[in-house]
Short mmCIF file of C-alpha atoms and ligand atoms in Angstrom, two decimals:
data_model
loop_
_atom_site.label_atom_id
_atom_site.label_comp_id
_atom_site.label_asym_id
_atom_site.label_seq_id
_atom_site.Cartn_x
_atom_site.Cartn_y
_atom_site.Cartn_z
CA MET A 1 130.19 112.47 25.13
CA GLU A 2 127.76 109.65 24.25
CA MET A 3 128.66 107.69 21.36
CA ASP A 4 125.18 108.81 19.66
CA GLU A 5 126.22 112.42 20.20
CA GLN A 6 129.23 111.85 18.36
CA VAL A 7 127.30 110.53 14.87
CA GLU A 8 126.90 113.62 12.48
CA LEU A 9 123.79 114.04 11.52
CA ASN A 10 123.03 115.21 7.80
CA LEU A 11 120.74 118.01 6.97
CA ARG A 12 117.50 115.91 6.54
CA GLU A 13 117.99 114.18 9.93
CA ARG A 14 118.32 117.22 11.61
CA THR A 15 115.43 118.91 9.98
CA LEU A 16 113.28 116.04 11.18
CA ILE A 17 114.51 116.08 14.55
CA ASP A 18 113.33 120.10 14.39
CA LEU A 19 110.14 118.87 13.10
CA PHE A 20 109.25 116.33 15.91
CA SER A 21 110.24 118.73 18.34
CA ALA A 22 107.96 121.35 16.84
CA PHE A 23 104.95 119.08 17.48
CA GLU A 24 105.34 119.87 21.14
CA GLY A 25 104.28 123.27 20.17
CA ALA A 26 104.94 126.57 18.57
CA TYR A 27 108.12 128.14 20.29
CA GLY A 28 108.00 131.65 19.41
CA PRO A 29 111.51 133.83 18.87
CA SER A 30 114.60 132.54 20.41
CA PHE A 31 116.49 135.60 21.51
CA GLU A 32 119.26 133.20 23.10
CA CYS A 33 120.05 131.82 19.96
CA LYS A 34 123.56 133.30 18.58
CA TYR A 35 122.14 133.69 15.06
CA TYR A 36 118.94 135.33 16.12
CA PRO A 37 117.25 136.91 14.09
CA CYS A 38 118.39 135.18 11.06
CA HIS A 39 115.61 136.67 9.00
CA PHE A 40 113.76 139.16 10.63
CA SER A 41 113.42 140.76 14.20
CA GLY A 42 110.68 139.22 16.37
CA GLN A 43 110.66 135.96 13.87
CA ASP A 44 108.97 132.58 15.02
CA CYS A 45 111.87 129.98 15.73
CA THR A 46 109.72 126.97 16.09
CA PHE A 47 111.40 125.90 13.17
CA CYS A 48 115.15 126.36 12.59
CA TYR A 49 115.33 123.92 9.73
CA CYS A 50 112.27 124.17 7.17
CA PRO A 51 110.74 120.65 6.67
CA PHE A 52 110.26 121.62 3.02
CA TYR A 53 113.86 122.29 1.95
CA PRO A 54 114.58 122.43 -0.68
CA CYS A 55 110.93 123.45 -2.11
CA LEU A 56 112.41 124.81 -5.37
CA ASN A 57 109.19 127.25 -5.17
CA TYR A 58 110.24 130.75 -6.06
CA ASP A 59 106.67 131.73 -4.58
CA MET A 60 108.27 131.76 -1.09
CA GLY A 61 111.18 133.77 -1.94
CA GLY A 62 113.86 131.07 -2.30
CA GLU A 63 116.17 130.60 -5.45
CA ILE A 64 118.91 128.45 -6.89
CA LYS A 65 122.49 129.89 -6.39
CA LEU A 66 125.82 128.54 -7.35
CA THR A 67 128.37 128.26 -4.23
CA SER A 68 131.99 129.29 -4.68
CA GLU A 69 132.64 125.35 -4.91
CA GLY A 70 130.39 125.19 -7.92
CA LYS A 71 127.59 123.68 -6.13
CA PHE A 72 123.91 124.32 -6.70
CA VAL A 73 122.14 125.10 -3.44
CA TRP A 74 118.45 126.41 -3.01
CA SER A 75 118.97 129.55 -1.08
CA CYS A 76 116.53 130.64 1.78
CA GLN A 77 117.59 133.86 2.32
CA ASP A 78 114.74 135.76 1.28
CA CYS A 79 111.92 133.43 2.18
CA TRP A 80 110.55 134.37 5.65
CA LEU A 81 107.80 131.84 5.41
CA ILE A 82 108.76 129.25 7.87
CA HIS A 83 109.56 132.02 10.60
CA ASP A 84 106.06 133.37 10.40
CA LYS A 85 104.08 131.98 13.69
CA LYS A 86 100.78 131.51 12.05
CA PHE A 87 102.56 129.53 9.19
CA ALA A 88 104.66 127.35 11.58
CA GLU A 89 101.39 126.64 13.36
CA ASP A 90 99.80 125.45 10.25
CA VAL A 91 102.66 123.41 9.21
CA ILE A 92 102.61 121.81 12.72
CA LEU A 93 98.88 121.10 12.06
CA ALA A 94 99.49 119.83 8.37
CA LEU A 95 102.35 117.30 9.49
CA SER A 96 101.28 116.26 13.06
CA ARG A 97 98.46 114.23 11.48
CA PHE A 98 100.86 111.73 10.12
CA PRO A 99 102.89 108.99 11.93
CA ARG A 100 106.31 109.85 12.58
CA GLN A 101 107.70 107.02 11.05
CA ARG A 102 106.04 107.91 7.83
CA LEU A 103 107.44 111.21 7.68
CA VAL A 104 110.85 109.66 8.28
CA GLU A 105 110.18 107.50 5.17
CA GLU A 106 108.14 110.08 2.80
CA ASP A 107 110.33 111.58 -0.09
CA TRP A 108 110.35 115.20 -1.03
CA PHE A 109 107.12 114.85 -3.36
CA PHE A 110 105.27 114.17 -0.18
CA PHE A 111 106.55 117.22 1.35
CA ASN A 112 106.40 119.46 -1.67
CA SER A 113 102.63 118.27 -1.86
CA ILE A 114 101.88 119.40 1.74
CA LEU A 115 103.60 122.90 0.79
CA GLN A 116 101.25 123.24 -1.95
CA GLU A 117 98.32 122.31 -0.09
CA LEU A 118 99.51 125.04 2.69
CA ILE A 119 100.05 127.96 0.08
CA TYR A 120 97.69 127.35 -2.67
CA GLY A 121 94.88 125.38 -0.71
CA GLU A 122 95.33 122.22 -3.18
CA VAL A 123 98.00 120.31 -4.65
CA VAL A 124 98.33 121.54 -7.80
CA VAL A 125 101.13 119.62 -9.25
CA LYS A 126 101.60 115.90 -9.51
CA PRO A 127 104.50 113.68 -10.75
CA GLU A 128 104.14 112.97 -14.43
CA GLU A 129 106.45 109.90 -15.88
CA GLY A 130 109.07 110.71 -13.30
CA ASN A 131 109.15 114.51 -13.77
CA TYR A 132 107.37 117.05 -11.64
CA ASN A 133 106.51 120.46 -13.60
CA LEU A 134 106.38 122.88 -10.71
CA MET A 135 105.82 125.60 -13.38
CA GLU A 136 102.15 125.09 -13.17
CA ALA A 137 101.97 126.17 -9.64
CA VAL A 138 104.68 129.05 -9.72
CA LEU A 139 103.59 130.83 -13.22
CA ALA A 140 99.72 130.04 -12.14
CA GLU A 141 98.14 133.72 -11.32
CA LYS A 142 101.31 135.63 -12.67
CA GLU A 143 100.96 138.12 -15.54
CA CYS A 144 102.54 135.95 -18.38
CA GLU A 145 102.70 136.82 -22.08
CA GLU A 146 104.35 134.97 -24.92
CA CYS A 147 107.53 135.26 -25.22
CA GLU A 148 109.16 134.86 -28.53
CA ASP A 149 112.60 136.81 -28.53
CA ARG A 150 114.55 134.27 -26.70
CA ASP A 151 115.39 130.67 -26.20
CA THR A 152 112.96 128.62 -24.47
CA GLU A 153 114.90 127.72 -21.74
CA ILE A 154 113.93 126.29 -18.23
CA LEU A 155 115.82 124.80 -15.38
CA ALA A 156 115.59 121.08 -14.68
CA VAL A 157 116.83 120.11 -11.14
CA ARG A 158 117.65 116.49 -10.36
CA LEU A 159 116.79 115.81 -6.69
CA ASP A 160 119.24 113.26 -4.84
CA ASN A 161 117.00 112.51 -1.80
CA PHE A 162 116.76 116.22 -0.10
CA SER A 163 119.42 117.94 -1.96
CA ILE A 164 119.92 119.24 -5.30
CA GLY A 165 121.81 116.86 -7.52
CA SER A 166 122.44 118.79 -10.61
CA VAL A 167 120.44 121.88 -12.42
CA ARG A 168 120.67 122.32 -16.31
CA ARG A 169 118.95 124.24 -18.63
CA ILE A 170 116.57 122.53 -21.05
CA THR A 171 114.86 123.92 -23.91
CA ASN A 172 111.50 121.87 -24.05
CA LEU A 173 109.70 119.43 -21.51
CA GLU A 174 110.38 116.39 -23.48
CA GLU A 175 114.39 116.74 -22.40
CA ALA A 176 113.23 116.14 -18.76
CA GLU A 177 114.57 112.97 -17.12
CA ASN A 178 113.22 112.14 -13.49
CA GLU A 179 113.60 116.07 -13.04
CA VAL A 180 111.59 118.98 -11.16
CA LEU A 181 110.93 121.56 -13.71
CA ILE A 182 111.23 124.98 -12.64
CA PRO A 183 111.01 128.73 -14.49
CA LEU A 184 114.03 130.29 -15.25
CA LYS A 185 114.32 133.25 -12.98
CA GLU A 186 115.80 136.83 -13.86
CA LYS A 187 115.34 139.15 -11.29
CA ASN A 188 111.37 139.63 -11.09
CA ARG A 189 110.69 137.76 -14.55
CA TYR A 190 110.01 134.08 -14.59
CA TYR A 191 110.48 132.36 -18.14
CA GLY A 192 108.79 128.68 -18.74
CA PHE A 193 106.18 126.97 -20.38
CA MET A 194 102.66 127.56 -19.70
CA ASP A 195 99.82 125.51 -21.86
CA GLY A 196 102.26 124.69 -24.34
CA ALA A 197 103.81 128.43 -25.08
CA TYR A 198 106.77 129.79 -23.67
CA VAL A 199 106.06 132.54 -21.44
CA VAL A 200 107.45 135.38 -19.29
CA CYS A 201 105.67 136.17 -16.48
CA ARG A 202 105.84 139.00 -13.69
CA GLY A 203 104.04 139.04 -10.48
CA SER A 204 104.60 138.84 -6.64
CA LEU A 205 105.44 136.10 -4.57
CA ARG A 206 102.61 134.47 -2.92
CA LEU A 207 103.93 134.81 0.58
CA ILE A 208 101.19 134.01 3.16
S1 SF4 B 1 112.04 129.05 0.21
FE1 SF4 B 1 111.17 129.02 2.59
S2 SF4 B 1 109.46 127.48 2.05
FE2 SF4 B 1 111.05 126.86 0.72
S3 SF4 B 1 112.59 125.68 1.61
FE3 SF4 B 1 113.26 127.63 1.79
S4 SF4 B 1 112.40 128.17 3.73
FE4 SF4 B 1 111.24 126.39 3.21
#
């Protein structure tokens, strides 16, 4: 075995290698893969690793889970998006316009902005004083009403490069410290702040 092959790649490195090979063209289903179909029969396997991971956006079907080791992870189990052929082609189109070196160096915010462009048609959220209020994107266009009968809790997620460093519940936006703010999700209800009010929202996922 060559020396290079012995180096263990981290998830982000594997994701970038996967992305660059996707630039060679959409791939289709991968029937020979031992995990096929990991999401649905007939799925597109151009991307094995989602370049937007962890997107922290419930609109795609993912959610935060706590592992048996007590580690917070973003679970993509219920997101089929990256295995949709049309979406995979859109991702290739959107990301292949950037030099590869830039894609290697760009941070999570860059990739999250590209994802927002793809699913909402525009970048809805921008970092503000180190924080990133994803609630603005996730709660928009859902049916929301003011919620006064419970604590005003939301989730503040600290990212360590492209992995989740910590997750904590906070009760107002001012408590955030360089974190990504997302609604608290309970089944199909989303609790968060919109226009200064604490709201509970219901609505379908914005899968393409
Ligand atoms: S939920 Fe979907 S879009 Fe988000 S990181 Fe997972 S696979 Fe990618």
